[in-house]
């Protein structure tokens, strides 16, 4: 007997090339961005290929991206793609929790990360920038990517973890964080508990961090004055059924926020400076805006940062051409339709922000670095399924306000104090697409020199 199946379309077109079973693994590994761009341009907005026996469907452009971002958790499962994080976040946390629980937890991160919360965070961020450049002197050199990693872990530990980890425990936290980061390894997809030294150190660090978190929860509970950081916000949070988060959950969610926000923010911040130094006239325009808003001794504050439109558009354009997450993944749990194609349960679907961001049908002259495309007249970011550096739909980045605010605040301080110069030919500063979180290729050396005349930003 024949059964009538629900709407069945054809299989998504297959990209050319690849080996049996191994599929496109080597092509992907050689340069993930180039590979995805080629697949999208030769095969189209929906294109399939295999890797290690897994069928993958790449969805690019605004219409296909909509399938990726607008599907429900029952249709597309986030957890499979992030499984390697489970030993680091901890059992029962975010991607290791059932969907309802996961979404409740993700929502709990929002109050401390939304724009209003920046009123509390802005002076901490400014202070961290001032502190890190306090001993810079008149001139010198930095490795830009390393510098931004240090600065953004300082701001994140200050605003999210709080003073205890930032000051009293800063050295121990640096070791713990290092060991947790070393535990991010593709091996953990299939063998999370392999008895290798890296994974043992990862697990010890996770246990120790939870002890420290537990001690701080106790101490803060006894305190009358409560700090304004993500940590405190999680202590105060309740599930819908009224239960509090336990130490394991608070620890895991703090780690989750730090991991989601650290290299994404540091790489983006590094690119903002590199793009400004590749176009000195844009740098001068950006500095002139800062000088106009801040005057002689103006304070970088919640309100002043929000007026920095040129800087904001530079940052948006950096995120268009250099989004740090170049591939987002979900596992298909129920067959999906797109136009006359069926994407099968069991397949993986991928979205690729940098590929979609370079489509000329969505962005005019897409390869050009042009912050004016976000001006009120052009608004090229208004199609939310086209401009997608923070993803989209229900799982759009909840740290985007924090990330944008903090990067603007960092440059509001840095560009007012110092002039910068590239130390190598501009075309040698490029994206390193072999990193899991894409950032400028190292070394990325930069020279700085103190600005003598805030009043005359048009100089040099
Ligand atoms: C999710 C990008 C900074 C927290 C995401 C996603 C993207 C993204 C593309 C979606 C992932 C997916 O759909 O699979 C970025 C970029 C950042 C940044 C480009 C910086 C420039 C941050 C910061 C935080 C953060 C600073 C927290 C402090 C999160 C969280 C999620 C997320 C919690 C998961 C949201 C959910 O699944 O509901 N981010 N992010 N991000 N991001 Fe960010």
Coordinates of N, CA and C in Angstrom, one line a residue, residues 191-407:
X191 N 34.1 12.5 21.5 CA 34.8 11.9 22.7 C 35.0 12.9 23.8
X192 N 33.9 13.4 24.4 CA 34.1 14.5 25.3 C 34.9 14.1 26.6
X193 N 35.0 12.8 26.9 CA 35.7 12.4 28.1 C 37.0 11.7 27.8
X194 N 37.5 11.8 26.6 CA 38.8 11.2 26.3 C 39.8 11.6 27.4
X195 N 40.6 10.5 27.9 CA 41.5 10.9 29.0 C 42.8 11.5 28.6
X196 N 42.7 12.6 27.9 CA 43.9 13.4 27.5 C 44.1 14.5 28.5
X197 N 45.4 15.0 28.7 CA 45.7 16.0 29.7 C 44.8 17.3 29.5
X198 N 44.6 17.7 28.3 CA 43.8 18.9 28.0 C 42.4 18.8 28.6
X199 N 41.8 17.6 28.4 CA 40.4 17.4 28.9 C 40.4 17.3 30.4
X200 N 41.5 16.7 31.0 CA 41.6 16.6 32.5 C 41.7 18.0 33.1
X201 N 42.6 18.8 32.5 CA 42.7 20.2 33.0 C 41.4 21.0 32.9
X202 N 40.7 20.8 31.7 CA 39.5 21.4 31.5 C 38.5 21.1 32.6
X203 N 38.4 19.8 33.0 CA 37.5 19.3 34.0 C 37.8 19.8 35.4
X204 N 39.2 19.9 35.7 CA 39.6 20.4 37.0 C 39.2 21.9 37.1
X205 N 39.4 22.6 36.0 CA 39.2 24.0 36.0 C 37.7 24.3 36.2
X206 N 36.8 23.5 35.6 CA 35.4 23.6 35.7 C 35.0 23.4 37.2
X207 N 35.5 22.4 37.8 CA 35.2 22.1 39.2 C 35.7 23.2 40.1
X208 N 36.9 23.7 39.9 CA 37.4 24.8 40.7 C 36.6 26.1 40.6
X209 N 36.2 26.4 39.3 CA 35.4 27.6 39.1 C 34.1 27.5 39.9
X210 N 33.5 26.4 39.8 CA 32.2 26.2 40.6 C 32.4 26.4 42.1
X211 N 33.5 26.0 42.6 CA 33.8 26.2 44.0 C 33.9 27.7 44.3
X212 N 34.6 28.4 43.5 CA 34.8 29.8 43.7 C 33.4 30.6 43.5
X213 N 32.6 30.2 42.5 CA 31.3 30.7 42.3 C 30.4 30.5 43.6
X214 N 30.5 29.3 44.1 CA 29.7 28.9 45.3 C 30.0 29.8 46.5
X215 N 31.3 30.0 46.6 CA 31.8 30.9 47.8 C 31.3 32.3 47.6
X216 N 31.3 32.8 46.4 CA 30.9 34.2 46.2 C 29.4 34.3 46.3
X217 N 28.6 33.3 45.9 CA 27.2 33.3 46.1 C 26.9 33.4 47.6
X218 N 27.6 32.7 48.4 CA 27.3 32.7 49.9 C 27.6 34.1 50.4
X219 N 28.8 34.6 50.0 CA 29.3 35.9 50.5 C 28.3 37.0 50.1
X220 N 27.8 37.0 48.8 CA 26.9 38.0 48.3 C 25.6 37.9 49.0
X221 N 25.1 36.7 49.3 CA 23.8 36.5 49.9 C 23.8 37.2 51.3
X222 N 24.9 37.2 52.0 CA 25.0 37.9 53.3 C 25.2 39.4 53.2
X223 N 25.6 39.9 52.0 CA 25.8 41.3 51.8 C 24.5 42.1 51.6
X224 N 24.5 43.3 52.1 CA 23.2 44.0 51.8 C 23.3 44.8 50.5
X225 N 24.5 45.3 50.2 CA 24.7 46.0 48.9 C 25.0 45.1 47.8
X226 N 24.2 45.0 46.8 CA 24.4 44.0 45.7 C 25.1 44.7 44.5
X227 N 26.1 44.1 43.9 CA 26.7 44.7 42.7 C 25.7 44.5 41.5
X228 N 26.1 45.3 40.4 CA 25.2 45.2 39.2 C 26.1 44.5 38.1
X229 N 26.1 43.2 38.2 CA 26.8 42.4 37.1 C 25.9 41.2 36.7
X230 N 26.3 40.5 35.7 CA 25.5 39.4 35.2 C 25.4 38.3 36.4
X231 N 26.5 38.2 37.1 CA 26.6 37.2 38.2 C 25.4 37.5 39.2
X232 N 25.3 38.7 39.6 CA 24.2 39.0 40.6 C 22.9 38.8 40.0
X233 N 22.8 39.2 38.7 CA 21.5 39.0 38.0 C 21.1 37.6 38.0
X234 N 22.0 36.7 37.8 CA 21.7 35.2 37.8 C 21.4 34.7 39.2
X235 N 22.1 35.3 40.2 CA 21.8 34.9 41.6 C 20.3 35.2 41.9
X236 N 19.8 36.3 41.4 CA 18.5 36.8 41.7 C 17.4 36.2 40.9
X237 N 17.8 35.5 39.8 CA 16.9 35.0 38.8 C 16.1 33.8 39.3
X238 N 14.9 33.6 38.8 CA 14.1 32.4 39.1 C 13.6 31.7 37.8
X239 N 13.5 30.4 37.8 CA 12.8 29.7 36.7 C 11.3 30.0 36.9
X240 N 10.5 29.7 35.8 CA 9.1 30.0 35.9 C 8.5 29.3 37.0
X241 N 9.0 28.1 37.4 CA 8.4 27.4 38.6 C 8.9 27.9 39.9
X242 N 9.7 29.0 39.9 CA 10.1 29.6 41.2 C 11.4 29.1 41.7
X243 N 12.0 28.1 41.1 CA 13.3 27.6 41.7 C 14.4 28.6 41.2
X244 N 15.5 28.6 42.1 CA 16.7 29.4 41.8 C 17.6 28.6 41.0
X245 N 18.6 29.3 40.5 CA 19.7 28.6 39.8 C 20.7 28.1 40.9
X246 N 21.2 26.8 40.7 CA 22.2 26.3 41.7 C 23.6 26.8 41.2
X247 N 24.6 26.4 42.0 CA 26.0 26.9 41.7 C 26.4 26.4 40.3
X248 N 26.1 25.1 40.0 CA 26.4 24.6 38.7 C 25.8 25.4 37.6
X249 N 24.6 25.8 37.7 CA 23.9 26.5 36.7 C 24.5 27.9 36.5
X250 N 24.7 28.6 37.7 CA 25.3 29.9 37.6 C 26.6 29.9 36.9
X251 N 27.5 28.9 37.4 CA 28.8 28.8 36.8 C 28.7 28.6 35.3
X252 N 27.9 27.6 34.9 CA 27.8 27.3 33.4 C 27.3 28.5 32.6
X253 N 26.3 29.2 33.1 CA 25.8 30.3 32.3 C 26.8 31.5 32.3
X254 N 27.5 31.7 33.3 CA 28.6 32.7 33.3 C 29.6 32.3 32.2
X255 N 30.0 31.0 32.2 CA 31.0 30.6 31.2 C 30.4 30.8 29.8
X256 N 29.2 30.4 29.7 CA 28.5 30.5 28.4 C 28.6 31.9 27.8
X257 N 28.3 32.9 28.7 CA 28.3 34.3 28.3 C 29.7 34.8 27.9
X258 N 30.7 34.4 28.7 CA 32.0 34.8 28.5 C 32.5 34.2 27.1
X259 N 32.3 32.9 27.0 CA 32.7 32.2 25.7 C 32.0 32.8 24.5
X260 N 30.7 33.1 24.6 CA 30.0 33.6 23.4 C 30.5 35.0 23.1
X261 N 30.9 35.8 24.1 CA 31.2 37.2 23.9 C 32.7 37.5 23.7
X262 N 33.6 36.6 24.1 CA 35.0 37.1 24.1 C 35.7 37.2 22.8
X263 N 36.0 36.1 22.1 CA 36.7 36.3 20.8 C 35.9 36.9 19.7
X264 N 34.6 36.8 19.8 CA 33.7 37.5 18.9 C 34.0 39.0 19.0
X265 N 34.0 39.5 20.3 CA 34.2 41.0 20.5 C 35.6 41.4 20.2
X266 N 36.6 40.6 20.6 CA 38.0 41.0 20.5 C 38.4 41.1 19.0
X267 N 38.0 40.1 18.2 CA 38.3 40.1 16.8 C 37.6 41.3 16.1
X268 N 36.4 41.5 16.4 CA 35.6 42.7 15.8 C 36.3 44.0 16.2
X269 N 36.7 44.1 17.4 CA 37.3 45.4 17.8 C 38.6 45.6 17.1
X270 N 39.4 44.5 16.9 CA 40.7 44.6 16.2 C 40.4 45.0 14.7
X271 N 39.3 44.5 14.1 CA 39.0 44.9 12.7 C 38.6 46.3 12.6
X272 N 37.9 46.9 13.6 CA 37.5 48.3 13.6 C 38.8 49.1 13.4
X273 N 39.8 48.9 14.2 CA 41.0 49.7 14.1 C 41.7 49.5 12.7
X274 N 41.8 48.2 12.3 CA 42.5 47.9 11.0 C 41.8 48.6 9.9
X275 N 40.4 48.6 9.8 CA 39.7 49.2 8.7 C 39.9 50.7 8.8
X276 N 39.9 51.3 9.9 CA 40.1 52.7 10.0 C 41.5 53.1 9.6
X277 N 42.5 52.3 9.9 CA 43.9 52.6 9.5 C 44.1 52.3 8.0
X278 N 43.3 51.5 7.4 CA 43.4 51.3 5.9 C 42.8 52.5 5.2
X279 N 42.0 53.3 5.8 CA 41.3 54.5 5.2 C 41.5 55.7 6.1
X280 N 42.6 56.4 6.0 CA 42.9 57.5 7.0 C 41.8 58.6 6.9
X281 N 41.1 58.8 5.8 CA 40.1 59.8 5.8 C 38.9 59.4 6.6
X282 N 38.6 58.1 6.6 CA 37.6 57.6 7.5 C 38.0 57.7 9.0
X283 N 39.2 57.5 9.2 CA 39.7 57.6 10.6 C 39.6 59.1 11.1
X284 N 39.9 60.0 10.2 CA 39.8 61.4 10.6 C 38.4 61.8 10.8
X285 N 37.5 61.3 10.0 CA 36.1 61.6 10.2 C 35.5 61.1 11.5
X286 N 36.0 59.8 11.8 CA 35.6 59.2 13.1 C 36.1 60.0 14.3
X287 N 37.4 60.4 14.2 CA 38.0 61.1 15.3 C 37.3 62.5 15.4
X288 N 37.0 63.1 14.3 CA 36.3 64.4 14.4 C 34.9 64.3 15.1
X289 N 34.2 63.2 14.8 CA 32.9 63.0 15.4 C 33.1 62.9 16.9
X290 N 34.1 62.1 17.3 CA 34.3 61.9 18.8 C 34.7 63.2 19.4
X291 N 35.5 64.0 18.8 CA 35.9 65.3 19.4 C 34.7 66.2 19.5
X292 N 33.9 66.2 18.5 CA 32.7 67.0 18.5 C 31.8 66.6 19.6
X293 N 31.6 65.4 19.8 CA 30.6 64.9 20.9 C 31.2 65.1 22.2
X294 N 32.5 64.8 22.4 CA 33.1 64.8 23.7 C 33.7 66.1 24.1
X295 N 34.0 67.0 23.2 CA 34.6 68.3 23.5 C 36.0 68.1 24.1
X296 N 36.5 69.1 24.9 CA 37.8 69.0 25.4 C 38.0 67.8 26.4
X297 N 37.1 67.8 27.4 CA 37.2 66.8 28.5 C 36.0 65.9 28.7
X298 N 35.2 65.8 27.6 CA 34.0 65.1 27.7 C 34.1 63.7 28.2
X299 N 33.1 63.2 28.8 CA 33.2 61.9 29.4 C 32.6 60.9 28.5
X300 N 33.2 59.8 28.3 CA 32.6 58.7 27.5 C 31.6 58.0 28.4
X301 N 30.3 58.2 28.1 CA 29.3 57.7 29.0 C 28.2 57.0 28.2
X302 N 27.2 56.5 29.0 CA 26.1 55.8 28.3 C 25.5 56.7 27.2
X303 N 25.2 57.9 27.6 CA 24.6 58.8 26.6 C 25.5 59.2 25.4
X304 N 26.8 59.6 25.7 CA 27.6 60.1 24.7 C 27.9 58.9 23.7
X305 N 28.1 57.7 24.2 CA 28.4 56.6 23.3 C 27.3 56.4 22.3
X306 N 26.1 56.6 22.7 CA 24.9 56.4 21.8 C 24.8 57.4 20.7
X307 N 25.5 58.5 20.8 CA 25.5 59.5 19.8 C 26.5 59.3 18.7
X308 N 27.4 58.3 18.8 CA 28.5 58.1 17.9 C 28.1 57.4 16.7
X309 N 27.5 58.1 15.8 CA 26.9 57.4 14.6 C 27.9 56.9 13.6
X310 N 28.9 57.8 13.3 CA 29.9 57.4 12.3 C 30.7 56.1 12.8
X311 N 31.1 56.2 14.1 CA 31.7 55.0 14.7 C 30.8 53.8 14.6
X312 N 29.5 54.0 14.9 CA 28.6 52.8 14.9 C 28.5 52.2 13.5
X313 N 28.5 53.1 12.5 CA 28.4 52.6 11.1 C 29.6 51.9 10.7
X314 N 30.8 52.4 11.1 CA 32.1 51.7 10.9 C 32.0 50.3 11.5
X315 N 31.5 50.2 12.7 CA 31.4 48.9 13.4 C 30.5 48.0 12.7
X316 N 29.3 48.5 12.2 CA 28.4 47.7 11.5 C 29.0 47.1 10.2
X317 N 29.8 48.0 9.5 CA 30.4 47.6 8.3 C 31.5 46.6 8.5
X318 N 32.2 46.7 9.6 CA 33.2 45.7 10.0 C 32.4 44.3 10.2
X319 N 31.3 44.4 10.9 CA 30.6 43.1 11.1 C 30.0 42.6 9.8
X320 N 29.7 43.4 8.8 CA 29.3 42.9 7.6 C 30.4 42.1 6.8
X321 N 31.6 42.8 6.7 CA 32.7 42.2 6.0 C 33.5 41.2 6.8
X322 N 33.5 41.3 8.1 CA 34.3 40.4 8.9 C 33.5 39.8 10.1
X323 N 32.3 39.2 9.8 CA 31.6 38.7 10.9 C 32.4 37.5 11.6
X324 N 32.6 37.5 12.9 CA 33.5 36.5 13.5 C 32.9 35.1 13.4
X325 N 31.6 34.9 13.4 CA 31.0 33.6 13.2 C 30.6 33.4 11.7
X326 N 31.4 32.6 11.0 CA 31.2 32.5 9.6 C 30.2 31.4 9.2
X327 N 30.0 30.5 10.2 CA 29.0 29.4 9.9 C 28.2 29.1 11.1
X328 N 26.9 29.1 11.0 CA 26.0 28.7 12.1 C 25.3 27.4 11.7
X329 N 25.1 26.5 12.7 CA 24.7 25.2 12.3 C 23.5 24.8 13.1
X330 N 22.6 24.0 12.5 CA 21.5 23.3 13.2 C 21.3 21.9 12.6
X331 N 20.8 21.0 13.5 CA 20.4 19.7 13.0 C 18.9 19.7 12.7
X332 N 18.5 19.1 11.5 CA 17.1 19.1 11.1 C 16.4 18.0 11.8
X333 N 15.4 18.3 12.6 CA 14.6 17.3 13.3 C 13.4 16.8 12.6
X334 N 12.8 17.7 11.7 CA 11.6 17.4 10.9 C 11.9 17.9 9.5
X335 N 11.4 17.1 8.5 CA 11.6 17.6 7.1 C 11.1 19.0 7.0
X336 N 11.9 19.8 6.2 CA 11.6 21.2 6.0 C 11.4 21.5 4.5
X337 N 10.5 22.4 4.1 CA 10.3 22.8 2.8 C 11.0 24.1 2.5
X338 N 11.7 24.2 1.4 CA 12.1 25.6 0.9 C 11.8 25.6 -0.6
X339 N 11.0 26.5 -1.0 CA 10.5 26.6 -2.4 C 10.1 25.2 -2.8
X340 N 10.7 24.6 -3.9 CA 10.2 23.2 -4.2 C 11.2 22.2 -3.8
X341 N 12.0 22.5 -2.7 CA 13.0 21.5 -2.2 C 12.5 21.0 -0.8
X342 N 12.9 19.8 -0.5 CA 12.7 19.2 0.8 C 14.1 19.0 1.5
X343 N 14.2 19.6 2.7 CA 15.4 19.3 3.5 C 15.1 18.2 4.5
X344 N 15.8 17.1 4.5 CA 15.4 16.0 5.2 C 15.8 16.0 6.7
X345 N 15.0 15.4 7.5 CA 15.4 15.2 8.9 C 16.7 14.4 9.0
X346 N 17.6 14.8 9.9 CA 18.9 14.1 9.9 C 20.0 14.9 9.2
X347 N 19.6 15.8 8.3 CA 20.6 16.6 7.6 C 21.0 17.7 8.6
X348 N 22.2 18.4 8.3 CA 22.5 19.6 9.0 C 22.2 20.8 8.1
X349 N 21.7 21.9 8.6 CA 21.7 23.1 7.8 C 22.7 24.1 8.3
X350 N 23.2 24.8 7.4 CA 24.2 25.9 7.7 C 23.7 27.2 7.2
X351 N 24.0 28.3 8.0 CA 23.8 29.6 7.5 C 25.2 30.2 7.5
X352 N 25.5 31.1 6.6 CA 26.9 31.7 6.5 C 26.8 33.2 6.4
X353 N 26.8 34.0 7.5 CA 26.8 35.4 7.4 C 27.7 36.1 6.4
X354 N 29.0 35.7 6.3 CA 29.9 36.4 5.4 C 29.6 36.2 3.9
X355 N 29.0 35.0 3.6 CA 28.7 34.7 2.2 C 27.4 35.5 1.9
X356 N 26.4 35.5 2.7 CA 25.2 36.3 2.4 C 25.5 37.8 2.4
X357 N 26.5 38.3 3.2 CA 26.8 39.7 3.3 C 27.5 40.2 2.0
X358 N 28.0 39.3 1.2 CA 28.7 39.7 0.0 C 27.9 39.4 -1.3
X359 N 26.6 39.3 -1.2 CA 25.7 39.1 -2.3 C 25.3 40.4 -2.9
X360 N 25.6 40.6 -4.2 CA 25.3 42.0 -4.8 C 23.8 42.2 -4.9
X361 N 23.0 41.2 -4.8 CA 21.5 41.5 -4.9 C 21.0 42.0 -3.6
X362 N 21.8 41.9 -2.5 CA 21.4 42.4 -1.2 C 22.2 43.6 -0.7
X363 N 23.4 43.8 -1.2 CA 24.2 44.9 -0.7 C 24.9 45.6 -2.0
X364 N 24.7 46.9 -2.1 CA 25.3 47.5 -3.3 C 26.8 47.5 -3.2
X365 N 27.5 47.2 -4.3 CA 28.9 47.1 -4.3 C 29.5 46.4 -3.0
X366 N 29.1 45.1 -2.9 CA 29.3 44.5 -1.6 C 30.7 44.3 -1.1
X367 N 31.7 44.4 -2.0 CA 33.1 44.2 -1.5 C 33.7 45.5 -1.0
X368 N 33.0 46.6 -1.2 CA 33.5 47.9 -0.8 C 33.2 48.1 0.7
X369 N 34.3 48.6 1.4 CA 34.0 49.0 2.8 C 33.4 50.3 2.8
X370 N 32.1 50.4 3.1 CA 31.4 51.6 2.9 C 30.4 51.8 4.1
X371 N 30.8 52.4 5.2 CA 29.9 52.6 6.4 C 28.7 53.4 6.1
X372 N 28.7 54.2 5.0 CA 27.5 55.0 4.7 C 26.3 54.2 4.2
X373 N 26.6 52.9 3.9 CA 25.4 52.1 3.5 C 24.4 52.0 4.6
X374 N 24.8 52.3 5.8 CA 23.9 52.2 7.0 C 23.3 53.6 7.3
X375 N 23.5 54.6 6.5 CA 22.9 55.9 6.8 C 21.4 55.8 6.7
X376 N 20.7 56.8 7.3 CA 19.2 56.8 7.3 C 18.6 56.7 5.9
X377 N 19.3 57.2 4.9 CA 18.8 57.2 3.5 C 18.9 55.8 2.9
X378 N 20.0 55.1 3.3 CA 20.2 53.8 2.6 C 19.8 52.6 3.5
X379 N 20.1 52.6 4.7 CA 19.6 51.6 5.7 C 19.8 50.2 5.1
X380 N 21.0 49.8 4.7 CA 21.2 48.5 4.1 C 21.2 47.4 5.2
X381 N 21.0 47.7 6.4 CA 20.8 46.7 7.4 C 19.4 46.4 7.8
X382 N 18.5 47.0 7.0 CA 17.1 46.9 7.5 C 16.5 45.5 7.1
X383 N 17.0 44.8 6.1 CA 16.5 43.5 5.8 C 17.2 42.5 6.8
X384 N 16.5 42.1 7.9 CA 17.1 41.3 8.9 C 17.5 39.9 8.5
X385 N 17.0 39.5 7.4 CA 17.4 38.2 6.9 C 18.6 38.3 6.0
X386 N 19.0 39.5 5.7 CA 20.2 39.7 4.8 C 21.4 40.1 5.7
X387 N 21.3 41.2 6.5 CA 22.3 41.6 7.4 C 22.2 40.8 8.7
X388 N 23.2 39.8 8.9 CA 23.0 38.8 9.9 C 24.3 38.5 10.7
X389 N 25.1 39.5 11.1 CA 26.3 39.2 11.9 C 26.0 38.6 13.2
X390 N 24.8 39.0 13.8 CA 24.4 38.4 15.1 C 23.4 37.3 14.9
X391 N 23.3 36.7 13.7 CA 22.3 35.7 13.5 C 21.0 36.3 13.3
X392 N 19.9 35.6 13.7 CA 18.6 36.2 13.5 C 17.5 35.3 14.2
X393 N 16.3 35.8 14.2 CA 15.2 35.1 14.8 C 15.3 34.8 16.2
X394 N 14.8 33.7 16.7 CA 14.6 33.5 18.1 C 16.0 33.3 18.8
X395 N 17.0 32.9 18.0 CA 18.3 32.7 18.7 C 19.4 33.7 18.3
X396 N 18.8 34.9 17.9 CA 19.8 36.0 17.6 C 20.6 36.3 18.8
X397 N 21.8 36.7 18.6 CA 22.7 37.0 19.7 C 22.1 37.9 20.8
X398 N 22.1 37.4 22.1 CA 21.5 38.3 23.1 C 22.6 39.2 23.7
X399 N 23.8 39.1 23.2 CA 24.9 40.0 23.7 C 25.2 41.2 22.7
X400 N 24.3 41.3 21.7 CA 24.6 42.3 20.7 C 24.7 43.8 21.2
X401 N 23.8 44.1 22.1 CA 23.8 45.5 22.6 C 25.1 45.7 23.4
X402 N 25.4 44.7 24.2 CA 26.7 44.8 25.0 C 27.9 44.9 24.1
X403 N 27.9 44.0 23.1 CA 29.1 44.0 22.2 C 29.3 45.3 21.4
X404 N 28.2 45.9 20.9 CA 28.2 47.1 20.1 C 28.6 48.3 21.1
X405 N 28.0 48.3 22.2 CA 28.3 49.4 23.1 C 29.7 49.4 23.6
X406 N 30.2 48.2 23.9 CA 31.5 48.1 24.5 C 32.6 48.4 23.4
X407 N 32.4 48.0 22.2 CA 33.4 48.3 21.2 C 33.4 49.8 20.9

